[in-house]
Protein backbone atom coordinates (compact mmCIF):
# COMPACT_ATOMS: atom_id res chain seq x y z
CA UNK A 1 0.00 0.00 0.00
CA UNK A 2 1.08 3.62 -0.40
CA UNK A 3 3.19 5.25 2.29
CA UNK A 4 0.88 7.90 3.58
CA UNK A 5 0.41 9.17 7.09
CA UNK A 6 -2.22 11.58 8.42
CA UNK A 7 0.38 14.26 9.07
CA UNK A 8 2.19 14.13 5.75
CA UNK A 9 -0.16 12.93 3.04
CA UNK A 10 1.43 12.49 -0.36
CA UNK A 11 -0.82 14.68 -2.50
CA UNK A 12 -3.35 12.98 -4.73
CA UNK A 13 -1.36 9.82 -5.33
CA UNK A 14 -3.71 6.99 -4.40
CA UNK A 15 -5.06 4.94 -7.30
CA UNK A 16 -7.34 2.62 -5.34
CA UNK A 17 -9.14 3.97 -2.29
CA UNK A 18 -11.40 2.26 0.18
CA UNK A 19 -13.57 4.26 2.57
CA UNK A 20 -15.29 2.76 5.60
CA UNK A 21 -16.32 3.82 9.06
CA UNK A 22 -14.31 1.09 10.80
CA UNK A 23 -10.78 0.77 9.50
CA UNK A 24 -8.29 -2.09 9.47
CA UNK A 25 -6.50 -0.96 12.63
CA UNK A 26 -7.44 0.42 16.05
CA UNK A 27 -5.34 1.95 18.81
CA UNK A 28 -5.26 1.98 22.57
CA UNK A 29 -3.19 4.14 24.85
CA UNK A 30 -1.31 1.86 27.25
CA UNK A 31 -0.81 2.73 30.92
CA UNK A 32 2.72 3.92 30.14
CA UNK A 33 1.35 6.33 27.51
CA UNK A 34 2.53 4.38 24.45
CA UNK A 35 0.12 3.30 21.75
CA UNK A 36 -0.73 -0.28 20.91
CA UNK A 37 -2.21 -1.10 17.50
CA UNK A 38 -4.62 -3.96 16.75
CA UNK A 39 -5.22 -5.10 13.21
CA UNK A 40 -8.52 -6.54 12.04
CA UNK A 41 -9.42 -8.98 9.29
CA UNK A 42 -12.33 -9.32 6.89
CA UNK A 43 -13.06 -9.10 3.19
CA UNK A 44 -11.64 -5.64 2.57
CA UNK A 45 -8.34 -6.43 4.28
CA UNK A 46 -7.91 -9.55 2.11
CA UNK A 47 -8.97 -7.62 -0.98
CA UNK A 48 -6.53 -4.80 -0.46
CA UNK A 49 -3.67 -7.19 0.24
CA UNK A 50 -4.55 -9.05 -2.96
CA UNK A 51 -3.97 -5.98 -5.13
CA UNK A 52 -0.37 -5.97 -3.93
CA UNK A 53 1.96 -3.47 -2.30
CA UNK A 54 2.59 -1.38 -5.43
CA UNK A 55 -0.97 -0.50 -6.21
CA UNK A 56 -0.97 2.88 -4.45
CA UNK A 57 -3.89 1.92 -2.28
CA UNK A 58 -5.24 3.97 0.58
CA UNK A 59 -7.85 3.10 3.18
CA UNK A 60 -9.73 6.09 4.60
CA UNK A 61 -11.53 5.35 7.87
CA UNK A 62 -12.77 7.12 10.95
CA UNK A 63 -11.13 7.37 14.34
CA UNK A 64 -13.57 5.48 16.58
CA UNK A 65 -12.05 5.69 20.04
CA UNK A 66 -9.94 8.01 22.17
CA UNK A 67 -6.96 5.78 21.36
CA UNK A 68 -7.59 6.24 17.62
CA UNK A 69 -7.90 10.00 18.00
CA UNK A 70 -4.68 10.09 19.99
CA UNK A 71 -2.92 8.07 17.26
CA UNK A 72 -4.07 10.63 14.68
CA UNK A 73 -2.91 13.50 16.91
CA UNK A 74 0.51 11.91 17.24
CA UNK A 75 0.70 11.20 13.52
CA UNK A 76 1.18 7.53 14.35
CA UNK A 77 -0.92 6.15 11.50
CA UNK A 78 -0.11 3.01 9.54
CA UNK A 79 1.13 3.08 5.99
CA UNK A 80 -1.79 2.96 3.61
CA UNK A 81 -4.35 4.11 6.16
CA UNK A 82 -5.66 7.61 6.68
CA UNK A 83 -7.71 7.83 9.83
CA UNK A 84 -9.98 10.85 10.06
CA UNK A 85 -10.07 12.51 13.47
CA UNK A 86 -13.82 13.05 13.41
CA UNK A 87 -14.71 14.68 16.77
CA UNK A 88 -16.19 12.15 19.21
CA UNK A 89 -19.57 13.90 19.47
CA UNK A 90 -19.96 14.18 15.70
CA UNK A 91 -19.06 10.53 15.31
CA UNK A 92 -21.49 9.47 18.02
CA UNK A 93 -24.39 11.29 16.33
CA UNK A 94 -23.48 9.96 12.89
CA UNK A 95 -22.68 6.37 13.92
CA UNK A 96 -24.92 5.64 16.91
CA UNK A 97 -27.63 8.19 16.16
CA UNK A 98 -28.15 7.87 12.41
CA UNK A 99 -26.24 4.89 11.00
CA UNK A 100 -27.08 2.35 13.71
CA UNK A 101 -30.35 3.72 15.11
CA UNK A 102 -32.01 4.81 11.86
CA UNK A 103 -30.41 3.40 8.70
CA UNK A 104 -29.65 -0.02 10.20
CA UNK A 105 -33.21 -0.15 11.54
CA UNK A 106 -34.70 0.79 8.17
CA UNK A 107 -32.69 -1.73 6.14
CA UNK A 108 -33.30 -4.52 8.68
CA UNK A 109 -36.94 -3.50 9.25
CA UNK A 110 -36.49 -3.40 13.02
CA UNK A 111 -38.89 -0.69 14.13
CA UNK A 112 -41.84 -1.39 16.40
CA UNK A 113 -43.92 0.92 14.25
CA UNK A 114 -46.78 1.84 16.60
CA UNK A 115 -44.30 4.03 18.49
CA UNK A 116 -41.26 4.45 16.30
CA UNK A 117 -39.65 5.92 14.31
CA UNK A 118 -40.49 9.51 15.07
CA UNK A 119 -38.47 11.93 12.99
CA UNK A 120 -38.25 15.03 15.14
CA UNK A 121 -35.88 17.94 15.82
CA UNK A 122 -33.35 15.64 17.50
CA UNK A 123 -33.28 13.47 14.39
CA UNK A 124 -32.62 16.58 12.26
CA UNK A 125 -29.77 17.64 14.57
CA UNK A 126 -28.16 14.21 14.27
CA UNK A 127 -28.72 14.12 10.53
CA UNK A 128 -26.72 17.35 10.16
CA UNK A 129 -23.86 15.58 11.97
CA UNK A 130 -24.20 12.59 9.65
CA UNK A 131 -23.86 14.96 6.69
CA UNK A 132 -20.80 16.53 8.31
CA UNK A 133 -19.22 13.12 8.85
CA UNK A 134 -19.91 12.03 5.26
CA UNK A 135 -18.51 15.34 4.00
CA UNK A 136 -15.27 14.76 5.96
CA UNK A 137 -14.83 11.46 4.10
CA UNK A 138 -15.63 13.03 0.73
CA UNK A 139 -13.07 15.80 1.31
CA UNK A 140 -10.35 13.37 2.41
CA UNK A 141 -10.97 11.09 -0.58
CA UNK A 142 -10.96 14.07 -2.95
CA UNK A 143 -7.60 15.17 -1.52
CA UNK A 144 -5.95 11.78 -1.73
CA UNK A 145 -7.22 10.31 -5.02
CA UNK A 146 -5.03 10.42 -8.10
CA UNK A 147 -6.59 11.49 -11.37
CA UNK A 148 -9.18 8.89 -12.47
CA UNK A 149 -8.61 6.74 -9.37
CA UNK A 150 -11.10 4.08 -8.22
CA UNK A 151 -12.86 4.71 -4.90
CA UNK A 152 -14.80 1.95 -3.13
CA UNK A 153 -17.09 3.37 -0.47
CA UNK A 154 -18.54 0.96 2.09
CA UNK A 155 -21.92 0.69 3.69
CA UNK A 156 -24.78 2.70 5.15
CA UNK A 157 -22.48 4.83 7.27
CA UNK A 158 -21.27 6.56 4.11
CA UNK A 159 -24.24 6.59 1.75
CA UNK A 160 -23.95 10.32 1.03
CA UNK A 161 -20.26 10.10 0.10
CA UNK A 162 -20.60 9.06 -3.56
CA UNK A 163 -22.72 12.12 -4.43
CA UNK A 164 -20.56 14.49 -2.40
CA UNK A 165 -17.35 13.10 -3.89
CA UNK A 166 -18.64 13.31 -7.44
CA UNK A 167 -19.25 17.05 -6.94
CA UNK A 168 -15.66 17.49 -5.77
CA UNK A 169 -13.98 15.09 -8.20
CA UNK A 170 -16.00 14.20 -11.30
CA UNK A 171 -12.95 12.41 -12.75
CA UNK A 172 -13.06 9.54 -10.22
CA UNK A 173 -14.61 6.07 -10.62
CA UNK A 174 -16.83 5.78 -7.59
CA UNK A 175 -18.28 2.53 -6.27
CA UNK A 176 -20.40 1.91 -3.19
CA UNK A 177 -20.99 -1.46 -1.56
CA UNK A 178 -23.85 -2.25 0.85
CA UNK A 179 -23.04 -4.95 3.39
CA UNK A 180 -26.60 -4.87 4.70
CA UNK A 181 -29.93 -5.65 3.08
CA UNK A 182 -31.68 -2.76 1.35
CA UNK A 183 -35.15 -1.91 2.60
CA UNK A 184 -38.27 -2.58 0.51
CA UNK A 185 -39.62 0.67 -0.90
CA UNK A 186 -42.67 0.78 1.41
CA UNK A 187 -40.37 0.57 4.43
CA UNK A 188 -37.70 2.91 3.04
CA UNK A 189 -40.20 5.65 2.51
CA UNK A 190 -40.86 5.82 6.23
CA UNK A 191 -37.89 8.18 6.18
CA UNK A 192 -38.80 11.84 5.69
CA UNK A 193 -39.16 12.54 1.96
CA UNK A 194 -36.22 14.90 1.73
CA UNK A 195 -33.99 12.44 3.60
CA UNK A 196 -34.88 9.41 1.47
CA UNK A 197 -34.31 11.56 -1.63
CA UNK A 198 -30.95 12.73 -0.26
CA UNK A 199 -29.84 9.16 0.48
CA UNK A 200 -30.75 8.02 -3.01
CA UNK A 201 -29.02 11.04 -4.56
CA UNK A 202 -25.94 10.23 -2.48
CA UNK A 203 -25.90 6.60 -3.58
CA UNK A 204 -26.64 7.47 -7.21
CA UNK A 205 -23.56 9.67 -7.26
CA UNK A 206 -21.68 6.37 -7.65
CA UNK A 207 -20.83 4.85 -11.01
CA UNK A 208 -21.57 1.46 -9.61
CA UNK A 209 -23.46 0.13 -6.61
CA UNK A 210 -22.73 -3.31 -5.22
CA UNK A 211 -25.02 -5.51 -3.14
CA UNK A 212 -24.62 -8.92 -1.53
CA UNK A 213 -27.64 -10.51 -3.21
CA UNK A 214 -30.04 -9.95 -6.10
CA UNK A 215 -32.83 -9.41 -3.58
CA UNK A 216 -31.15 -6.36 -2.00
CA UNK A 217 -30.14 -4.99 -5.40
CA UNK A 218 -33.75 -5.29 -6.61
CA UNK A 219 -35.00 -3.50 -3.49
CA UNK A 220 -32.62 -0.62 -4.16
CA UNK A 221 -33.62 -0.43 -7.81
CA UNK A 222 -37.26 -0.28 -6.80
CA UNK A 223 -36.54 2.61 -4.38
CA UNK A 224 -34.60 4.42 -7.11
CA UNK A 225 -37.39 3.86 -9.65
CA UNK A 226 -40.19 5.02 -7.36
CA UNK A 227 -38.50 7.77 -5.39
CA UNK A 228 -35.67 9.07 -7.57
CA UNK A 229 -36.85 8.63 -11.15
CA UNK A 230 -34.57 5.65 -11.83
CA UNK A 231 -30.91 4.72 -11.71
CA UNK A 232 -29.67 7.31 -14.22
CA UNK A 233 -26.09 6.45 -15.19
CA UNK A 234 -25.46 4.28 -12.14
CA UNK A 235 -24.98 0.56 -12.63
CA UNK A 236 -25.91 -2.07 -10.10
CA UNK A 237 -24.05 -5.33 -9.49
CA UNK A 238 -24.26 -8.30 -7.14
CA UNK A 239 -21.17 -9.68 -5.41
CA UNK A 240 -21.93 -12.41 -2.87
CA UNK A 241 -19.03 -12.30 -0.46
CA UNK A 242 -17.89 -15.84 0.30
CA UNK A 243 -15.87 -17.50 3.03
CA UNK A 244 -12.09 -17.60 2.92
CA UNK A 245 -11.53 -21.37 2.80
CA UNK A 246 -7.71 -21.35 2.89
CA UNK A 247 -7.56 -19.06 5.89
CA UNK A 248 -10.36 -20.84 7.78
CA UNK A 249 -9.07 -24.38 7.23
CA UNK A 250 -5.61 -23.42 8.43
CA UNK A 251 -6.72 -21.24 11.32
CA UNK A 252 -9.21 -23.80 12.59
CA UNK A 253 -6.44 -26.37 13.06
CA UNK A 254 -4.20 -24.13 15.16
CA UNK A 255 -3.42 -25.40 18.67
CA UNK A 256 -5.57 -22.76 20.43
CA UNK A 257 -8.62 -24.04 18.52
CA UNK A 258 -7.85 -27.65 19.40
CA UNK A 259 -7.56 -26.67 23.08
CA UNK A 260 -10.91 -24.96 22.97
CA UNK A 261 -12.51 -27.96 21.28
CA UNK A 262 -11.51 -30.08 24.24
CA UNK A 263 -12.94 -27.54 26.70
CA UNK A 264 -16.15 -27.21 24.71
CA UNK A 265 -16.57 -30.98 24.34
CA UNK A 266 -16.33 -31.21 28.14
CA UNK A 267 -19.01 -28.53 28.55
CA UNK A 268 -21.30 -30.34 26.10
CA UNK A 269 -20.76 -33.76 27.65
CA UNK A 270 -20.04 -37.21 26.28
CA UNK A 271 -22.40 -38.53 23.59
CA UNK A 272 -24.52 -35.38 23.29
CA UNK A 273 -25.28 -33.50 20.10
CA UNK A 274 -24.48 -29.81 19.77
CA UNK A 275 -26.65 -27.14 18.18
CA UNK A 276 -24.28 -24.22 17.65
CA UNK A 277 -24.89 -20.57 16.93
CA UNK A 278 -22.35 -17.76 16.76
CA UNK A 279 -23.42 -14.15 16.37
CA UNK A 280 -22.62 -10.61 17.21
CA UNK A 281 -25.54 -9.73 19.48
CA UNK A 282 -27.42 -7.60 16.97
CA UNK A 283 -31.13 -7.01 17.03
CA UNK A 284 -31.47 -8.69 13.65
CA UNK A 285 -29.85 -11.99 14.66
CA UNK A 286 -32.93 -13.45 16.34
CA UNK A 287 -31.07 -15.14 19.18
CA UNK A 288 -34.03 -14.95 21.55
CA UNK A 289 -36.43 -16.74 19.18
CA UNK A 290 -33.68 -19.29 18.60
CA UNK A 291 -33.64 -20.02 22.33
CA UNK A 292 -37.43 -20.25 22.40
CA UNK A 293 -37.32 -22.68 19.46
CA UNK A 294 -34.80 -24.81 21.35
CA UNK A 295 -37.05 -24.79 24.41
CA UNK A 296 -39.98 -25.79 22.16
CA UNK A 297 -37.91 -28.71 20.88
CA UNK A 298 -37.20 -29.90 24.44
CA UNK A 299 -40.89 -29.51 25.26
CA UNK A 300 -42.36 -31.20 22.20
CA UNK A 301 -39.71 -33.91 21.92
CA UNK A 302 -38.64 -34.79 25.44
CA UNK A 303 -36.46 -37.56 24.04
CA UNK A 304 -33.85 -34.84 23.32
CA UNK A 305 -33.52 -33.87 26.97
CA UNK A 306 -30.05 -34.71 28.29
CA UNK A 307 -29.04 -35.66 24.73
CA UNK A 308 -28.44 -32.24 23.18
CA UNK A 309 -26.82 -28.93 24.16
CA UNK A 310 -27.42 -25.53 22.57
CA UNK A 311 -24.05 -23.80 22.36
CA UNK A 312 -24.78 -20.10 21.83
CA UNK A 313 -22.04 -17.53 21.41
CA UNK A 314 -23.52 -14.04 21.53
CA UNK A 315 -20.70 -11.54 21.28
CA UNK A 316 -21.12 -7.90 22.30
CA UNK A 317 -21.96 -5.36 19.62
CA UNK A 318 -22.82 -1.64 19.71
CA UNK A 319 -23.11 -1.53 23.46
CA UNK A 320 -23.40 2.29 23.41
CA UNK A 321 -27.02 1.77 22.39
CA UNK A 322 -29.50 0.98 25.19
CA UNK A 323 -31.65 -1.16 22.90
CA UNK A 324 -28.63 -3.40 22.19
CA UNK A 325 -27.82 -3.66 25.89
CA UNK A 326 -31.43 -4.58 26.64
CA UNK A 327 -31.41 -7.22 23.92
CA UNK A 328 -28.18 -8.71 25.29
CA UNK A 329 -29.76 -8.90 28.75
CA UNK A 330 -32.84 -10.61 27.25
CA UNK A 331 -30.64 -13.25 25.59
CA UNK A 332 -29.04 -13.97 28.96
CA UNK A 333 -32.42 -14.03 30.74
CA UNK A 334 -34.02 -16.46 28.29
CA UNK A 335 -30.95 -18.73 28.31
CA UNK A 336 -31.08 -18.81 32.13
CA UNK A 337 -34.78 -19.57 32.10
CA UNK A 338 -34.35 -22.50 29.67
CA UNK A 339 -31.59 -23.84 31.92
CA UNK A 340 -33.64 -23.56 35.08
CA UNK A 341 -36.74 -25.04 33.45
CA UNK A 342 -35.04 -28.07 31.84
CA UNK A 343 -31.55 -28.41 33.34
CA UNK A 344 -30.60 -31.41 35.49
CA UNK A 345 -27.62 -31.95 37.80
CA UNK A 346 -25.62 -33.50 34.95
CA UNK A 347 -26.90 -31.44 32.01
CA UNK A 348 -26.92 -27.72 31.18
CA UNK A 349 -29.20 -27.36 28.15
CA UNK A 350 -27.82 -23.97 26.99
CA UNK A 351 -24.14 -23.08 27.12
CA UNK A 352 -24.00 -19.33 26.51
CA UNK A 353 -20.75 -17.42 26.08
CA UNK A 354 -20.69 -13.68 25.58
CA UNK A 355 -16.96 -12.94 25.46
CA UNK A 356 -15.67 -12.72 21.90
CA UNK A 357 -13.21 -15.52 21.19
CA UNK A 358 -12.58 -16.36 17.54
CA UNK A 359 -10.63 -19.54 18.31
CA UNK A 360 -13.56 -20.83 20.39
CA UNK A 361 -15.98 -19.96 17.57
CA UNK A 362 -13.92 -22.07 15.18
CA UNK A 363 -13.84 -24.89 17.73
CA UNK A 364 -17.64 -24.78 17.89
CA UNK A 365 -17.88 -24.78 14.08
CA UNK A 366 -15.71 -27.88 13.94
CA UNK A 367 -17.75 -29.94 16.35
CA UNK A 368 -21.27 -28.68 15.62
CA UNK A 369 -23.87 -31.27 14.64
CA UNK A 370 -26.33 -28.52 13.76
CA UNK A 371 -25.72 -24.83 13.06
CA UNK A 372 -28.59 -22.47 13.76
CA UNK A 373 -28.55 -19.30 11.64
CA UNK A 374 -31.99 -17.74 11.94
CA UNK A 375 -31.71 -13.94 11.50
CA UNK A 376 -34.88 -11.98 10.89
CA UNK A 377 -32.94 -10.17 8.15
CA UNK A 378 -29.25 -10.23 7.28
CA UNK A 379 -27.15 -8.87 4.42
CA UNK A 380 -25.33 -12.19 3.98
CA UNK A 381 -24.38 -13.98 7.24
CA UNK A 382 -20.90 -15.36 7.00
CA UNK A 383 -21.35 -17.83 9.86
CA UNK A 384 -23.65 -19.85 7.59
CA UNK A 385 -20.81 -19.95 5.06
CA UNK A 386 -17.96 -20.60 7.49
CA UNK A 387 -19.44 -23.55 9.38
CA UNK A 388 -19.60 -25.98 6.41
CA UNK A 389 -16.03 -25.10 5.45
CA UNK A 390 -14.64 -25.83 8.89
CA UNK A 391 -16.91 -28.66 10.08
CA UNK A 392 -15.02 -31.87 10.89
CA UNK A 393 -17.75 -34.41 10.25
CA UNK A 394 -20.48 -32.49 8.48
CA UNK A 395 -23.02 -30.19 10.04
CA UNK A 396 -26.70 -29.71 9.25
CA UNK A 397 -27.50 -26.05 8.61
CA UNK A 398 -30.79 -24.56 9.79
CA UNK A 399 -30.97 -21.33 7.83
CA UNK A 400 -33.36 -18.41 7.77
CA UNK A 401 -34.82 -17.60 4.39
CA UNK A 402 -34.29 -13.93 5.28
CA UNK A 403 -30.48 -14.22 5.33
CA UNK A 404 -28.64 -13.18 2.18
CA UNK A 405 -26.78 -16.51 2.35
CA UNK A 406 -30.09 -18.27 1.64
CA UNK A 407 -29.77 -17.29 -2.04
CA UNK A 408 -26.64 -19.46 -2.37
CA UNK A 409 -27.11 -22.06 0.38
CA UNK A 410 -30.87 -22.54 0.52
CA UNK A 411 -30.88 -25.78 -1.45
CA UNK A 412 -28.74 -27.77 0.99
CA UNK A 413 -29.90 -26.13 4.20
CA UNK A 414 -33.06 -26.77 6.21
CA UNK A 415 -34.71 -23.42 5.75
CA UNK A 416 -36.94 -21.61 8.20
CA UNK A 417 -39.20 -18.62 8.54
CA UNK A 418 -37.33 -16.91 11.39
CA UNK A 419 -40.52 -15.72 13.10
CA UNK A 420 -41.98 -19.23 13.26
CA UNK A 421 -40.64 -20.65 16.51
CA UNK A 422 -42.60 -23.91 16.21
CA UNK A 423 -41.35 -24.53 12.68
CA UNK A 424 -37.81 -23.72 13.82
CA UNK A 425 -38.14 -26.35 16.58
CA UNK A 426 -39.21 -28.88 13.93
CA UNK A 427 -36.29 -27.86 11.74
CA UNK A 428 -33.91 -28.43 14.65
CA UNK A 429 -35.32 -31.91 15.11
CA UNK A 430 -34.98 -32.65 11.41
CA UNK A 431 -31.39 -31.40 11.49
CA UNK A 432 -30.52 -33.45 14.57
CA UNK A 433 -31.89 -36.60 12.97
CA UNK A 434 -30.36 -36.13 9.50
CA UNK A 435 -28.45 -39.31 8.56
CA UNK A 436 -24.71 -38.76 8.79
CA UNK A 437 -23.93 -39.55 5.14
CA UNK A 438 -26.59 -37.05 3.97
CA UNK A 439 -25.21 -34.49 6.40
CA UNK A 440 -21.68 -34.97 5.05
CA UNK A 441 -22.86 -34.74 1.42
CA UNK A 442 -24.85 -31.59 2.04
CA UNK A 443 -21.94 -30.03 3.95
CA UNK A 444 -19.65 -30.64 0.99
CA UNK A 445 -22.05 -28.88 -1.36
CA UNK A 446 -22.63 -26.06 1.14
CA UNK A 447 -18.87 -25.53 1.49
CA UNK A 448 -18.46 -25.36 -2.29
CA UNK A 449 -21.24 -22.77 -2.61
CA UNK A 450 -19.94 -20.84 0.40
CA UNK A 451 -16.47 -20.43 -1.04
CA UNK A 452 -17.45 -19.59 -4.63
CA UNK A 453 -16.33 -15.97 -4.23
CA UNK A 454 -13.55 -15.67 -1.64
CA UNK A 455 -12.87 -12.20 -0.17
CA UNK A 456 -9.89 -11.29 -2.34
CA UNK A 457 -11.77 -12.15 -5.55
CA UNK A 458 -14.88 -10.42 -4.23
CA UNK A 459 -12.91 -7.21 -3.93
CA UNK A 460 -11.00 -7.56 -7.21
CA UNK A 461 -14.21 -8.36 -9.10
CA UNK A 462 -15.74 -5.09 -7.90
CA UNK A 463 -12.65 -3.13 -8.75
CA UNK A 464 -12.56 -4.57 -12.26
CA UNK A 465 -16.25 -3.94 -12.82
CA UNK A 466 -15.85 -0.35 -11.63
CA UNK A 467 -12.95 0.30 -13.97
CA UNK A 468 -14.77 -1.36 -16.86
CA UNK A 469 -17.86 0.75 -16.26
CA UNK A 470 -16.08 3.57 -18.11
CA UNK A 471 -16.41 7.27 -17.41
CA UNK A 472 -19.98 8.45 -17.08
CA UNK A 473 -21.53 11.39 -18.85
CA UNK A 474 -20.92 14.52 -16.83
O1 LIG B 1 -22.89 -6.52 8.68
C1 LIG B 1 -23.00 -5.24 8.22
C2 LIG B 1 -21.91 -4.36 8.70
O2 LIG B 1 -22.12 -3.03 8.32
C3 LIG B 1 -20.56 -4.76 8.18
O3 LIG B 1 -20.26 -4.27 6.93
C4 LIG B 1 -19.68 -4.12 9.16
O4 LIG B 1 -18.52 -4.87 9.27
C5 LIG B 1 -20.51 -4.11 10.40
O5 LIG B 1 -21.81 -4.36 10.09
C6 LIG B 1 -20.39 -2.81 11.11
O6 LIG B 1 -20.34 -3.08 12.44
P1 LIG B 1 -19.81 -2.09 13.54
O7 LIG B 1 -20.96 -1.23 13.88
O8 LIG B 1 -19.38 -2.94 14.67
O9 LIG B 1 -18.67 -1.34 12.93
PDB file of N, CA and C in Angstrom, residues 28 165 208 211 246 272 358 378:
ATOM      1  N   UNK A  28      -4.967   1.734  21.161  1.00  0.00           N
ATOM      2  CA  UNK A  28      -5.264   1.979  22.567  1.00  0.00           C
ATOM      3  C   UNK A  28      -4.060   2.650  23.185  1.00  0.00           C
ATOM      4  N   UNK A 165     -18.672  13.245  -3.270  1.00  0.00           N
ATOM      5  CA  UNK A 165     -17.353  13.097  -3.891  1.00  0.00           C
ATOM      6  C   UNK A 165     -17.423  13.420  -5.389  1.00  0.00           C
ATOM      7  N   UNK A 208     -21.151   2.847  -9.760  1.00  0.00           N
ATOM      8  CA  UNK A 208     -21.568   1.457  -9.611  1.00  0.00           C
ATOM      9  C   UNK A 208     -21.918   1.199  -8.160  1.00  0.00           C
ATOM     10  N   UNK A 211     -24.211  -4.919  -4.212  1.00  0.00           N
ATOM     11  CA  UNK A 211     -25.023  -5.513  -3.137  1.00  0.00           C
ATOM     12  C   UNK A 211     -24.635  -6.978  -2.980  1.00  0.00           C
ATOM     13  N   UNK A 246      -9.110 -21.063   2.541  1.00  0.00           N
ATOM     14  CA  UNK A 246      -7.713 -21.351   2.894  1.00  0.00           C
ATOM     15  C   UNK A 246      -7.410 -20.868   4.302  1.00  0.00           C
ATOM     16  N   UNK A 272     -23.407 -36.314  23.591  1.00  0.00           N
ATOM     17  CA  UNK A 272     -24.520 -35.379  23.293  1.00  0.00           C
ATOM     18  C   UNK A 272     -24.287 -34.663  21.978  1.00  0.00           C
ATOM     19  N   UNK A 358     -12.496 -15.799  18.889  1.00  0.00           N
ATOM     20  CA  UNK A 358     -12.578 -16.360  17.540  1.00  0.00           C
ATOM     21  C   UNK A 358     -12.153 -17.827  17.524  1.00  0.00           C
ATOM     22  N   UNK A 378     -30.712 -10.300   7.213  1.00  0.00           N
ATOM     23  CA  UNK A 378     -29.250 -10.232   7.282  1.00  0.00           C
ATOM     24  C   UNK A 378     -28.706 -10.036   5.872  1.00  0.00           C
TER      25      UNK A 378
END
